Structures are given as structure tokens and as C-alpha cells.
């Protein structure tokens, strides 16, 4: 019995520390999502959001110009892209193409859209921007 318990302890402790990999869309769907992001100017939104956080923190904490520049240069949209892909994972290719057409036709989607109104993505963007401000993306 003791031997049986010892065999399960590693499995129990491992299951508590490993996180499931987030689902990702197919390569084709990623291409469509990238086009949606481009049509909605969401990449610019992400970068502007991060710059705003950097400027706010820099002013509050009195950073020198070198530190502010180093943090600013660490902004890389690609580090946030998987969060966007994950948001769209529930859509199939036809739905994504329909969304893309809507984003390309209607300029209202460029300011109010699924990316700017999603509470989960907004929370992830806040975490991402805070990590940038903390210097977590500075190349060492």
C-alpha cells in the first residue's frame, strides 16, 4: 500500500504545477486573424497602450531617459500575439473571413471591436504592459 501511494505522489504534484497549453487556431486561421488585426489597427493599439503605461510609470518613478528608452525598445507585439490568437480560436475559417470583411468595410470596427471589448484580452494586455514596464522583456 505504501509503495502504491509513493507511485502516485509524483503524478499528483506534477498535475498541480503543469498548466494546459492554450488552444491555438490553424495556420490558415492565424493568417486571417493577422489580417483582422491589421484591418482593426489593433497592433498599433497594443503598442500605444504599452507606451502609455511606460510613460505613466516613467513619470511616476522618475526614470532616466536611458531606462525609459530601454523599456520602450523591449515592446514587441509578437510577444502578445498568442493572446490574440487564443481569443479567436473559437471561430472557424468562414466566420473569420466574415469578420475580416466586416473589419475592412466598417471603420467603426477599428475602435470598438472584439479585441478592444474582450475583458480577457484587456486583462492580458494589462499584464503584458505591466511586464514590459517591469523589464521582463529586456534582452539580457
Short mmCIF file of C-alpha atoms in Angstrom, two decimals:
data_model
loop_
_atom_site.label_atom_id
_atom_site.label_comp_id
_atom_site.label_asym_id
_atom_site.label_seq_id
_atom_site.Cartn_x
_atom_site.Cartn_y
_atom_site.Cartn_z
CA UNK A 1 0.00 0.00 0.00
CA UNK A 2 2.79 2.43 0.92
CA UNK A 3 4.51 1.63 -2.37
CA UNK A 4 1.31 2.39 -4.26
CA UNK A 5 0.96 5.78 -2.51
CA UNK A 6 4.59 6.62 -3.34
CA UNK A 7 3.92 5.94 -7.01
CA UNK A 8 1.04 8.44 -7.14
CA UNK A 9 2.71 11.30 -5.24
CA UNK A 10 4.83 12.46 -8.23
CA UNK A 11 1.78 12.35 -10.50
CA UNK A 12 -0.27 14.41 -8.07
CA UNK A 13 2.41 17.04 -7.55
CA UNK A 14 3.13 17.24 -11.29
CA UNK A 15 -0.54 17.77 -12.11
CA UNK A 16 -0.66 20.73 -9.75
CA UNK A 17 2.27 22.55 -11.37
CA UNK A 18 1.72 21.97 -15.08
CA UNK A 19 -0.61 24.25 -17.00
CA UNK A 20 -2.53 23.23 -20.09
CA UNK A 21 -1.23 24.72 -23.32
CA UNK A 22 -3.69 27.29 -24.66
CA UNK A 23 -5.52 26.27 -27.82
CA UNK A 24 -4.32 27.91 -30.99
CA UNK A 25 -6.00 28.34 -34.37
CA UNK A 26 -4.77 26.65 -37.54
CA UNK A 27 -2.05 28.32 -39.63
CA UNK A 28 -4.66 29.43 -42.16
CA UNK A 29 -6.81 30.96 -39.42
CA UNK A 30 -3.74 32.73 -37.97
CA UNK A 31 -3.24 34.40 -41.35
CA UNK A 32 -6.85 35.62 -41.35
CA UNK A 33 -6.55 36.78 -37.72
CA UNK A 34 -3.40 38.74 -38.61
CA UNK A 35 -5.40 40.44 -41.38
CA UNK A 36 -8.19 41.26 -38.89
CA UNK A 37 -5.61 42.75 -36.51
CA UNK A 38 -4.21 44.81 -39.38
CA UNK A 39 -7.66 45.99 -40.52
CA UNK A 40 -8.57 47.00 -36.95
CA UNK A 41 -5.17 48.62 -36.30
CA UNK A 42 -5.00 46.54 -33.13
CA UNK A 43 -1.21 46.14 -33.27
CA UNK A 44 -0.93 49.94 -33.00
CA UNK A 45 -3.43 49.84 -30.15
CA UNK A 46 -1.25 47.32 -28.25
CA UNK A 47 1.92 49.35 -28.81
CA UNK A 48 0.22 52.65 -27.87
CA UNK A 49 -1.21 51.02 -24.73
CA UNK A 50 2.25 49.82 -23.70
CA UNK A 51 3.80 53.22 -24.44
CA UNK A 52 1.15 54.88 -22.30
CA UNK A 53 1.96 52.53 -19.38
CA UNK A 54 5.69 53.18 -19.83
CA UNK A 55 5.22 56.96 -19.90
CA UNK A 56 2.95 56.84 -16.85
CA UNK A 57 5.38 54.69 -14.86
CA UNK A 58 8.42 56.65 -16.04
CA UNK A 59 6.90 59.93 -14.86
CA UNK A 60 5.73 58.43 -11.57
CA UNK A 61 9.03 56.73 -10.75
CA UNK A 62 11.35 59.34 -12.26
CA UNK A 63 13.13 57.08 -14.74
CA UNK A 64 16.11 58.48 -16.60
CA UNK A 65 15.91 58.70 -20.38
CA UNK A 66 18.11 55.63 -20.88
CA UNK A 67 15.87 53.38 -18.77
CA UNK A 68 12.72 54.69 -20.45
CA UNK A 69 14.27 54.06 -23.87
CA UNK A 70 15.44 50.55 -22.92
CA UNK A 71 11.96 49.62 -21.67
CA UNK A 72 10.31 51.19 -24.74
CA UNK A 73 12.57 49.24 -27.08
CA UNK A 74 11.50 45.99 -25.40
CA UNK A 75 7.94 46.34 -26.75
CA UNK A 76 7.43 43.52 -29.21
CA UNK A 77 3.91 42.85 -30.45
CA UNK A 78 4.87 39.24 -31.25
CA UNK A 79 5.12 38.57 -27.50
CA UNK A 80 1.40 39.35 -27.20
CA UNK A 81 0.14 37.79 -30.44
CA UNK A 82 -0.72 34.37 -28.96
CA UNK A 83 -3.24 36.03 -26.62
CA UNK A 84 -5.00 37.42 -29.70
CA UNK A 85 -4.87 34.08 -31.50
CA UNK A 86 -6.35 32.43 -28.43
CA UNK A 87 -9.25 34.93 -28.43
CA UNK A 88 -10.20 33.92 -31.98
CA UNK A 89 -9.68 30.16 -31.56
CA UNK A 90 -13.44 29.59 -31.26
CA UNK A 91 -14.08 30.87 -34.81
CA UNK A 92 -13.81 28.70 -37.89
CA UNK A 93 -12.32 29.90 -41.17
CA UNK A 94 -15.65 31.04 -42.64
CA UNK A 95 -16.51 33.05 -39.53
CA UNK A 96 -13.06 34.65 -39.53
CA UNK A 97 -13.37 35.60 -43.21
CA UNK A 98 -16.78 37.15 -42.46
CA UNK A 99 -15.27 39.09 -39.56
CA UNK A 100 -12.38 40.24 -41.75
CA UNK A 101 -14.78 41.60 -44.37
CA UNK A 102 -16.69 43.47 -41.66
CA UNK A 103 -13.49 44.93 -40.26
CA UNK A 104 -12.32 46.01 -43.71
CA UNK A 105 -15.67 47.61 -44.66
CA UNK A 106 -16.80 49.27 -41.44
CA UNK A 107 -14.40 51.74 -39.83
CA UNK A 108 -16.39 51.53 -36.58
CA UNK A 109 -14.72 48.16 -36.02
CA UNK A 110 -11.36 49.91 -35.88
CA UNK A 111 -12.15 51.42 -32.46
CA UNK A 112 -14.86 49.17 -30.99
CA UNK A 113 -14.24 45.53 -31.76
CA UNK A 114 -13.91 42.12 -30.18
CA UNK A 115 -10.28 42.82 -29.30
CA UNK A 116 -10.92 46.11 -27.51
CA UNK A 117 -14.07 44.93 -25.74
CA UNK A 118 -12.91 41.50 -24.59
CA UNK A 119 -12.35 41.60 -20.83
CA UNK A 120 -9.99 38.63 -21.03
CA UNK A 121 -7.84 40.21 -23.75
CA UNK A 122 -7.88 43.58 -21.96
CA UNK A 123 -6.70 41.86 -18.79
CA UNK A 124 -3.98 40.04 -20.74
CA UNK A 125 -2.90 43.34 -22.31
CA UNK A 126 -2.65 44.93 -18.87
CA UNK A 127 -0.50 42.04 -17.66
CA UNK A 128 1.66 42.27 -20.79
CA UNK A 129 2.15 46.03 -20.44
CA UNK A 130 2.95 45.71 -16.73
CA UNK A 131 5.52 43.01 -17.51
CA UNK A 132 7.12 45.32 -20.07
CA UNK A 133 7.25 48.14 -17.52
CA UNK A 134 8.90 45.74 -15.04
CA UNK A 135 11.59 45.00 -17.64
CA UNK A 136 10.64 41.35 -18.19
CA UNK A 137 11.17 41.62 -21.96
CA UNK A 138 14.54 43.37 -21.94
CA UNK A 139 17.15 41.25 -23.70
CA UNK A 140 19.87 40.30 -21.27
#
